[in-house]
Coordinates of C-alpha atoms and ligand atoms in Angstrom, one line a residue:
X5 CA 0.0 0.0 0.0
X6 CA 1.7 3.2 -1.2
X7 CA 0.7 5.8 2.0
X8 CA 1.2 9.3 1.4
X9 CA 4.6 10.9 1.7
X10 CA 5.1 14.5 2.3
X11 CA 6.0 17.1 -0.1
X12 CA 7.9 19.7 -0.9
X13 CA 5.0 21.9 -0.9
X14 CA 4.3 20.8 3.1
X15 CA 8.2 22.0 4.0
X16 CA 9.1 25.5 4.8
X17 CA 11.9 26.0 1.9
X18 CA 11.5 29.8 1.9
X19 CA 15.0 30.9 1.1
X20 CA 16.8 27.5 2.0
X21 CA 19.3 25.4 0.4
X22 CA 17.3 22.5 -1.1
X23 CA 19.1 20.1 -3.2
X24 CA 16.9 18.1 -5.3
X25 CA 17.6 14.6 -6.6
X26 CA 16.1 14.4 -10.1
X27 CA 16.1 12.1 -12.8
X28 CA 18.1 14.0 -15.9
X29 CA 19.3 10.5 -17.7
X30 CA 18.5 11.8 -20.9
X31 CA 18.8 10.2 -24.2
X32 CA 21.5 11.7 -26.0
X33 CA 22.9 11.4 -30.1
X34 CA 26.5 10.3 -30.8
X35 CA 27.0 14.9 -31.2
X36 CA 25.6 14.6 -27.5
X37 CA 22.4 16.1 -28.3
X38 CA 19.3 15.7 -26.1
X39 CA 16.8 13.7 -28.5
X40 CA 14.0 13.9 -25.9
X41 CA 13.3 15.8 -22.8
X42 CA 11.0 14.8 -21.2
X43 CA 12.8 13.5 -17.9
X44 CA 13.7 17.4 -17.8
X45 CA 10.5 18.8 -18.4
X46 CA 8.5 16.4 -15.3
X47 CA 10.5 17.9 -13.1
X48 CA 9.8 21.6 -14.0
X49 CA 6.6 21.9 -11.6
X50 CA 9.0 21.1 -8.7
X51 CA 11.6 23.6 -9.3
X52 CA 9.5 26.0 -10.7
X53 CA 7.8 25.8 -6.9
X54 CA 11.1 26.1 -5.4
X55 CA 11.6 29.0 -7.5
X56 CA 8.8 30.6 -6.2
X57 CA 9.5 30.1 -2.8
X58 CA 13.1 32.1 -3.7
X59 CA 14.8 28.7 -2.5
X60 CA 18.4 28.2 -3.4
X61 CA 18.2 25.2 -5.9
X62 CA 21.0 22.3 -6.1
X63 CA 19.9 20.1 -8.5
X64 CA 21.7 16.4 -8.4
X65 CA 21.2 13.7 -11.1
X66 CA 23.5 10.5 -13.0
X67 CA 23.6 10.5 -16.6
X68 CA 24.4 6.9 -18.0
X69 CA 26.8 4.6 -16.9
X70 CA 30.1 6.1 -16.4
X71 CA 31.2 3.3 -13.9
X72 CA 32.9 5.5 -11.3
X73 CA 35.1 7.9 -13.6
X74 CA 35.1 11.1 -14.9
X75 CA 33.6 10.8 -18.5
X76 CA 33.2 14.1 -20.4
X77 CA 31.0 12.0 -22.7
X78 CA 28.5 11.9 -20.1
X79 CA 28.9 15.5 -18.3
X80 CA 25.4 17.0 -17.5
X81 CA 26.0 19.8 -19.7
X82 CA 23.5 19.7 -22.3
X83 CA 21.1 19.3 -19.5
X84 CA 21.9 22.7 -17.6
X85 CA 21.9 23.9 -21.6
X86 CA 18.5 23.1 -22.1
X87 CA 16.9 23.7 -18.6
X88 CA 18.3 26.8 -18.9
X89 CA 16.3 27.5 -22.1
X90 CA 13.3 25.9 -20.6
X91 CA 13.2 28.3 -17.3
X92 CA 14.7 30.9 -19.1
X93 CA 17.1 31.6 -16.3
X94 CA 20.6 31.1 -15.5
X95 CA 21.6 27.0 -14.5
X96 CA 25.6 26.9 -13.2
X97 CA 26.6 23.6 -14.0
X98 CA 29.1 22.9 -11.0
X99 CA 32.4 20.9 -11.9
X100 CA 31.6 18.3 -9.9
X101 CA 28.9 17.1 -7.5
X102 CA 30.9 17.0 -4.0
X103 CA 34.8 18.4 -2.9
X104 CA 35.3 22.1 -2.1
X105 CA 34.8 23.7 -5.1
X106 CA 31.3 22.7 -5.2
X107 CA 30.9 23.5 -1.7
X108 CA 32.2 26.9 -2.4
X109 CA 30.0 27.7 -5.5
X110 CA 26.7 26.5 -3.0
X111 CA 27.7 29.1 -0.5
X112 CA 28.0 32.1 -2.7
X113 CA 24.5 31.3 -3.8
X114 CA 21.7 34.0 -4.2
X115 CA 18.1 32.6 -3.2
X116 CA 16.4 31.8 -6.2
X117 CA 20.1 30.8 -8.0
X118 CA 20.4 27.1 -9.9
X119 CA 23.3 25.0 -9.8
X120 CA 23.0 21.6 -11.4
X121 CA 26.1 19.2 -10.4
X122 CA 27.9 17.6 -12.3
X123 CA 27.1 14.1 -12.5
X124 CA 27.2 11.6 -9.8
X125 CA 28.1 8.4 -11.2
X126 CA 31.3 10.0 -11.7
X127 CA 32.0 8.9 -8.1
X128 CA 32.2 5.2 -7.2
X129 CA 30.0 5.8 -3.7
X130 CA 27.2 6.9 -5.7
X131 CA 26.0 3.4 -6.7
X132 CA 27.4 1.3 -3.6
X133 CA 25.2 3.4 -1.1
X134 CA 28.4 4.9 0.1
X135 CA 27.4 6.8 3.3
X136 CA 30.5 9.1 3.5
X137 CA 29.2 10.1 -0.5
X138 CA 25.8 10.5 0.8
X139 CA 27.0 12.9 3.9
X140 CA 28.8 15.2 1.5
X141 CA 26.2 15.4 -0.6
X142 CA 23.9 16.1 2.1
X143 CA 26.2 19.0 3.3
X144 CA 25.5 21.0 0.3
X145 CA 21.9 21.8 1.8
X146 CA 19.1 22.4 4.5
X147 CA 16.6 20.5 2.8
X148 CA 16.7 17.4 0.8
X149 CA 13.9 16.4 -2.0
X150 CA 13.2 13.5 -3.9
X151 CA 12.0 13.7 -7.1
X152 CA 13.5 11.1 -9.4
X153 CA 10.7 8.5 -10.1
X154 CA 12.7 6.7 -12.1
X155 CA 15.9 6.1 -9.7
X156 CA 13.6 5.2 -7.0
X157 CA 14.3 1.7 -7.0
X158 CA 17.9 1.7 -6.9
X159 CA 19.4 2.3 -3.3
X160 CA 22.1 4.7 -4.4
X161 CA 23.8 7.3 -1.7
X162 CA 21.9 10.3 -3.5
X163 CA 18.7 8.2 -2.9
X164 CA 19.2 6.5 0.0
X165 CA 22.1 7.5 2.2
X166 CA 21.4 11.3 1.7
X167 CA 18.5 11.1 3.7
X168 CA 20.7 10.1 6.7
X169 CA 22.1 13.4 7.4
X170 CA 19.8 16.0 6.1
X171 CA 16.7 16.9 8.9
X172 CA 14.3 17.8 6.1
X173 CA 13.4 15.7 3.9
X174 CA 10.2 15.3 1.3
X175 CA 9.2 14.2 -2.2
X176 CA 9.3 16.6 -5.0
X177 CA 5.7 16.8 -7.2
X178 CA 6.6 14.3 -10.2
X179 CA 7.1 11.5 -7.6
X180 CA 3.8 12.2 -5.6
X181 CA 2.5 12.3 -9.6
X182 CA 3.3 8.9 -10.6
X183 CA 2.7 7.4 -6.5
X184 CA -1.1 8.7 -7.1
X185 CA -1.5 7.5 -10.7
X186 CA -0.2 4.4 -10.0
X187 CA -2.2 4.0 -6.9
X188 CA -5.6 5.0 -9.1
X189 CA -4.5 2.4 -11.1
X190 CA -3.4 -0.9 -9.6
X191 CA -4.9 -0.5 -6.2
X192 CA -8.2 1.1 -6.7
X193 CA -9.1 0.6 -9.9
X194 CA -11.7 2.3 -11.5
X195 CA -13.0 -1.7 -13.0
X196 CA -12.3 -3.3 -16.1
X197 CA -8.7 -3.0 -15.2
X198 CA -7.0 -4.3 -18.3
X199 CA -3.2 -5.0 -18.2
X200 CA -1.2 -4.8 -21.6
X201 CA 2.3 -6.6 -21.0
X202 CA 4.5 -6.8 -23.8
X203 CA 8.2 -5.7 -24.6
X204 CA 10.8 -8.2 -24.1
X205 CA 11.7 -8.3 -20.7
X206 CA 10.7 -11.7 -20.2
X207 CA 12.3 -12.5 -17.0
X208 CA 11.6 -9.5 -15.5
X209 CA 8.0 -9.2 -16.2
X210 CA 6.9 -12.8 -15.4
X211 CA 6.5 -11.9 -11.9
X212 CA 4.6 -8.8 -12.8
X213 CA 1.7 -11.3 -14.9
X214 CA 1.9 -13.6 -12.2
X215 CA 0.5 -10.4 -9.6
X216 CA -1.6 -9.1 -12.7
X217 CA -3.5 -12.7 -12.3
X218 CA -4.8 -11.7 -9.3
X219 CA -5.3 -7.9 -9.5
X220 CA -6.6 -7.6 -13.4
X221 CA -9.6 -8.4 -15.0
X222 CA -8.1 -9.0 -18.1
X223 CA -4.6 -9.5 -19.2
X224 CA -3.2 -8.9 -22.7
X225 CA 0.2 -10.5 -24.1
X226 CA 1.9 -9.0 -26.7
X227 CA 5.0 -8.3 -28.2
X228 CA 8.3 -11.3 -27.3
X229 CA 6.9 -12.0 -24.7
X230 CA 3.6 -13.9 -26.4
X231 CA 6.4 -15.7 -28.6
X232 CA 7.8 -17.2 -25.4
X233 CA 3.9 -18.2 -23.5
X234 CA 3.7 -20.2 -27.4
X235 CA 7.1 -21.6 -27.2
X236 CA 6.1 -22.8 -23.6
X237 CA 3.0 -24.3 -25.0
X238 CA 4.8 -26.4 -27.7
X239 CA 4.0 -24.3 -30.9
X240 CA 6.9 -24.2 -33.6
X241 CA 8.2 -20.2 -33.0
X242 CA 11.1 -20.2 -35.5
X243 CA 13.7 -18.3 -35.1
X244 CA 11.7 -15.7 -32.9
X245 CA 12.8 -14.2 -29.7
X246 CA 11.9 -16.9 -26.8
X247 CA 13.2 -16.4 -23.1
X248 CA 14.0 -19.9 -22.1
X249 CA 14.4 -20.0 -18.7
X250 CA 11.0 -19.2 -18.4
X251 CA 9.0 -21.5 -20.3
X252 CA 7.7 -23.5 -16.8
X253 CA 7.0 -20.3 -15.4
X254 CA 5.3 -18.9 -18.6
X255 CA 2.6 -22.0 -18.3
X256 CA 1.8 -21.2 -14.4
X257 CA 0.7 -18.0 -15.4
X258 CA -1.5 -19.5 -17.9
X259 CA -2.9 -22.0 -15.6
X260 CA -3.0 -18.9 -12.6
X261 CA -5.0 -17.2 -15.1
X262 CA -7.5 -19.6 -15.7
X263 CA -7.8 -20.5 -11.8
X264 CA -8.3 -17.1 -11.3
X265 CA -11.4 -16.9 -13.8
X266 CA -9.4 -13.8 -16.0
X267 CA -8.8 -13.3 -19.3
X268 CA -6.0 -13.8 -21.0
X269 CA -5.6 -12.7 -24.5
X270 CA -2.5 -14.1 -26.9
X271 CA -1.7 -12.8 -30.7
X272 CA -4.3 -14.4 -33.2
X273 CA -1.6 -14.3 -35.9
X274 CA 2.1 -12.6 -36.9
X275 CA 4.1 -10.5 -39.0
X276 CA 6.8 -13.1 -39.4
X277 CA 10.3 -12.0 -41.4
X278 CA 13.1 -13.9 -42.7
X279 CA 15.9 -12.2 -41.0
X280 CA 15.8 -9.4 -38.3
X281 CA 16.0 -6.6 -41.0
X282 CA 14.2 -3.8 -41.6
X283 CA 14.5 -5.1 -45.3
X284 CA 13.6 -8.5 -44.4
X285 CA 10.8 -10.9 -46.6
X286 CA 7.6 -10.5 -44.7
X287 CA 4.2 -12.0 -44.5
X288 CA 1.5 -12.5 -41.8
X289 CA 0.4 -16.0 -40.6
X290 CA -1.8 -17.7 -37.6
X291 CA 0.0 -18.5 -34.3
X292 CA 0.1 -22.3 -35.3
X293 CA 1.8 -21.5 -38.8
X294 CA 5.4 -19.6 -37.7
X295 CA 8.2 -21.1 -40.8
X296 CA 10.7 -22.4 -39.2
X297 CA 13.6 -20.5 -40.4
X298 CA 11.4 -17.3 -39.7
X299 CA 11.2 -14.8 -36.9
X300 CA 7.8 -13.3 -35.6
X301 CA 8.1 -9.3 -35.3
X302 CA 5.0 -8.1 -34.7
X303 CA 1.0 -9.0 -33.7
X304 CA -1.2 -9.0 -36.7
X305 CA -4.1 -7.4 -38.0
X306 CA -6.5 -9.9 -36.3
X307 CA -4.7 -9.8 -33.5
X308 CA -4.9 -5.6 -33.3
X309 CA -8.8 -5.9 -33.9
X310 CA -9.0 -8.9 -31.0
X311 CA -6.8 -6.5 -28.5
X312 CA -8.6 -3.5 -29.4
X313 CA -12.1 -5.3 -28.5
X314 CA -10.6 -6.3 -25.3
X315 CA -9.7 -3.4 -24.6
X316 CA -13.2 -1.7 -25.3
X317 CA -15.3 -1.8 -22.2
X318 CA -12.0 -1.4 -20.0
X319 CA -12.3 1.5 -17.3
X320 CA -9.0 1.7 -16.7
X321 CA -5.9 0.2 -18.6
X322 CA -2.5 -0.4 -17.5
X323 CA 0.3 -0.9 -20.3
X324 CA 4.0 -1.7 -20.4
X325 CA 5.8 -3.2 -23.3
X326 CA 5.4 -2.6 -27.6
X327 CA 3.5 -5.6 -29.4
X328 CA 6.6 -5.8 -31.5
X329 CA 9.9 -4.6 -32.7
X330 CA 8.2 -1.1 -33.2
X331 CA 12.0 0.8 -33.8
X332 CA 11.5 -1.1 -37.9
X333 CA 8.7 0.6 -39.9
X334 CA 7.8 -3.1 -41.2
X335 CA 6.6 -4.1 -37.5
X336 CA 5.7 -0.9 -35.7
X337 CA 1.9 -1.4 -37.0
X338 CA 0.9 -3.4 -34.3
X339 CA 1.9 -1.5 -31.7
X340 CA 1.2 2.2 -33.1
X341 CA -2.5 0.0 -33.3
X342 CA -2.5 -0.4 -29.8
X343 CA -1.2 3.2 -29.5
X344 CA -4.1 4.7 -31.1
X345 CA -6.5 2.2 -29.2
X346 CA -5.5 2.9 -25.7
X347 CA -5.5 6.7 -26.8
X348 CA -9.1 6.7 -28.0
X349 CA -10.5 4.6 -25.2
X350 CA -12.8 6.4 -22.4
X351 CA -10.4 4.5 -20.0
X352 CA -8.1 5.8 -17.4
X353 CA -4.8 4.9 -19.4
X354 CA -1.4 4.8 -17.5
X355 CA 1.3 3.9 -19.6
X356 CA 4.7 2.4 -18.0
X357 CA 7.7 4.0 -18.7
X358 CA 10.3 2.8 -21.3
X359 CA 9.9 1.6 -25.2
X360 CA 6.0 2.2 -24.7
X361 CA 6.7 5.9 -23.4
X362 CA 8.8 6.1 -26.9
X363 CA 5.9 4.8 -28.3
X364 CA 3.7 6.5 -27.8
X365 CA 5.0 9.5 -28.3
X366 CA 6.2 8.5 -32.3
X367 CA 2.6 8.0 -32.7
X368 CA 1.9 11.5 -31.6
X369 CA -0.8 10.2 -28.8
X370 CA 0.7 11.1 -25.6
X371 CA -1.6 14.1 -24.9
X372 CA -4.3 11.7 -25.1
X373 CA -2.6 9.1 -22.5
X374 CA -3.9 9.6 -18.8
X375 CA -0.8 9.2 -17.5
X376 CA 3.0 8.5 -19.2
X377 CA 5.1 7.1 -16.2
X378 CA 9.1 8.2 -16.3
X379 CA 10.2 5.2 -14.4
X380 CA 10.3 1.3 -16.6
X381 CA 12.1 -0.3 -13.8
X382 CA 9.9 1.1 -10.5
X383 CA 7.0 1.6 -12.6
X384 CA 7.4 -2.7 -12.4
X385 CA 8.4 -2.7 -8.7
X386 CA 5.6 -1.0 -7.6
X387 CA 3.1 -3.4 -9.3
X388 CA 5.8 -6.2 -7.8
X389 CA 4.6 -4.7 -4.6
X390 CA 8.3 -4.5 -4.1
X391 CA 9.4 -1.7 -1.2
X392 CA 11.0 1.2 -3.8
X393 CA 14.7 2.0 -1.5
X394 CA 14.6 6.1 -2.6
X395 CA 10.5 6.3 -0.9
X396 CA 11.2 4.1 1.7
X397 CA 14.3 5.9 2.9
X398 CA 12.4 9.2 2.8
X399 CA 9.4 7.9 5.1
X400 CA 12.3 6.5 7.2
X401 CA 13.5 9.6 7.9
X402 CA 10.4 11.9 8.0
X403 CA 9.2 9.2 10.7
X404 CA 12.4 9.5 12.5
X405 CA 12.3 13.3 12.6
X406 CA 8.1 13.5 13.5
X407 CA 9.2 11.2 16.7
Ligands
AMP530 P1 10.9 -4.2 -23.0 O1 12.1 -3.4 -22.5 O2 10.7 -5.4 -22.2 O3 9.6 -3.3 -22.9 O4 11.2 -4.5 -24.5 C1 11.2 -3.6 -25.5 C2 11.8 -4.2 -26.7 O5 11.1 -5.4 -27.1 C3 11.7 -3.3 -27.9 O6 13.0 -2.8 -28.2 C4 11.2 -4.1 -29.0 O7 11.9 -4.0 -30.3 C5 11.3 -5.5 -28.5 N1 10.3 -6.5 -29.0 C6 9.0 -6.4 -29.0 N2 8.4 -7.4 -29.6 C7 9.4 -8.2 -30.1 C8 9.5 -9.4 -30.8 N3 8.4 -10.0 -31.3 N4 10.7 -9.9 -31.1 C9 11.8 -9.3 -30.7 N5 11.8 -8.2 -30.0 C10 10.6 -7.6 -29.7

């Protein structure tokens, strides 16, 4: 049960140091352009309120995986370039996140001034938890908020062991954002809930069916992750992606499901290819029928119209995962299909982070999405029912300090 966690907005930050823990891991082209900003733009509400309250703003975020070193490749700033443009204010990007330098450019700060540091995977104690990491980053301010959704499951020393040794801590406004959407959602849905799982995470999301057994009313399978329920089941598959290791597991969700008395709904038929090309020979066929020597890419057109009438009288809809290898024009259709579908439905619609976010977005729908979560990875912890480290350390701590 997610219980509510405070806010920034119930904190006195009036002309304090607050150092905000965002979620800036932006994709970037090999020129080291920003290709989509989004993660930036979710977190605008928050600073924009700590803006108002003439706060003194540090922001702190990773970009990538530069395992410990200094990477210029991966410096944060593009990101203080663009915020800047989007606030239309000055953002100092600091030259590092911790070390005197840093702590010098903080206390010569104006209220109302951004700095953004530099990136903290550039220190090994980021990602072990390190505590002495987590002090000095806690030194920089009076007031420490959360607001990265999408690191929330990883118990890193800017998530985690910050919260040690700042008194005041809270929850910035996307993270309260996706907690209530996802709690409208999964645990009191508005019902029909319909659950569309896809992508090709098999491993990861098998435990994720095997909860949606018990909390959906119906469940759709899409994308690799049908190939490897039909692969379990004995059907000929080809060459198409199958995750292995899961094939027992893959047949107690099927048998959960029909315990359980919900519906479960697999692809009617494929866009099959020769080779995994966007070039490739193509044709669609019935589940039974996959050619041996061919790969399935995509759900096909019966398939789309089955999914979309399952979809119909659903109140709310919950979906994570493409239909197909959406990236390749020949086997997007199915899932800018769904796209349109969930967009068009009268249904609460919360989409799950990730490829779908990308998704949807190519198809131009998002406006008409309820709700386009930033985080893949907590986004499926939360439905896991799995504790997320970055919430649970804050209502550590704001229990500690109310007692
Ligand atoms: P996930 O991270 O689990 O949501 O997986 C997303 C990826 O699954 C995308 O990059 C898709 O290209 C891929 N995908 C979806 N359907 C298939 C499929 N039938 N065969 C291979 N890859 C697929």
């Amino acid at each position: 049960m997610i219980e509510r966690v405070t806010s920034i907005d119930d904190l006195d930050i009036k002309g304090k140091s607050v150092l905000i823990r965002v979620d800036f891991n932006v994709p970037l082209d090999d020129k080291g352009n920003i290709t989509d900003d989004t993660r930036i733009r979710s977190v605008l509400p928050t600073i924009n309120y700590a803006l108002d309250e003439n706060a003194k703003i540090i922001l702190a975020s990773h970009l990538g995986r530069p395992t410990g070193k200094n990477d210029t490749g991966l410096s944060l700033a593009p990101v203080a370039k663009r915020l800047s443009r989007l606030l239309e204010k000055e953002v100092r990007l600091a030259p590092d996140c911790i070390g005197t330098e840093v702590r010098k450019m903080v206390s010569e700060m104006n209220p109302g001034d951004i700095v953004l540091l530099e990136n903290l995977r550039f220190h090994r104690g980021e990602e072990k938890n390190d505590d002495g990491f987590g002090r000095k980053l806690a030194e920089l301010a009076d007031v420490y908020i959360n607001d990265a959704f999408a690191t929330a499951h990883r118990q890193h020393a800017s998530t985690v062991a910050v919260t040690n040794y700042v008194n005041t801590v809270g929850a910035g406004f996307l993270m309260k954002k996706e907690l209530t959407y996802f709690s409208r959602a999964f645990e009191n849905p508005v019902r029909p809930l319909v659950a569309i799982i896809g992508g090709k995470k098999v491993s990861d999301k098998i435990e994720v069916l095997t909860i949606l057994c018990e909390k959906a009313d119906k469940l759709i399978i899409g994308g690799g992750m049908a190939l490897t329920f039909f692969d379990a089941l004995g059907y000929e598959v080809g060459k198409s992606f199958s995750e292995k290791t899961v094939l027992t597991k893959a047949k107690e969700v099927l048998l959960k499901a029909r315990k359980k008395g919900i519906k479960l709904y697999l692809p009617v038929d494929f866009v099959v290819a020769d080779r995994f090309s966007p070039s490739a020979e193509t044709k669609v066929v019935p589940y039974q029928e996959i050619p041996k020597d061919w790969m399935a890419l995509d759900i096909g057109p019966a398939t789309v119209t089955l999914f979309s009438e399952a979809i119909q009288s659903a109140k709310t809809i919950l979906w994570n995962g493409p239909m197909g290898v959406f990236e390749m024009d020949a086997f997007s259709r199915g899932t800018f299909a769904m796209v349109r579908n969930v967009a068009d439905s009268y249904a609460l619609t919360i989409v799950g982070g990730g490829d779908t976010d990308v998704a949807v977005h190519r198809a131009g729908e998002f406006a008409k999405m309820s709700y386009i979560s930033t985080g893949g990875g907590a986004f499926l912890d939360l439905i896991k029912g799995n504790d997320l480290p970055g919430i649970t350390a804050l209502k550590r701590k704001i229990k500690k300090a109310a007692s």
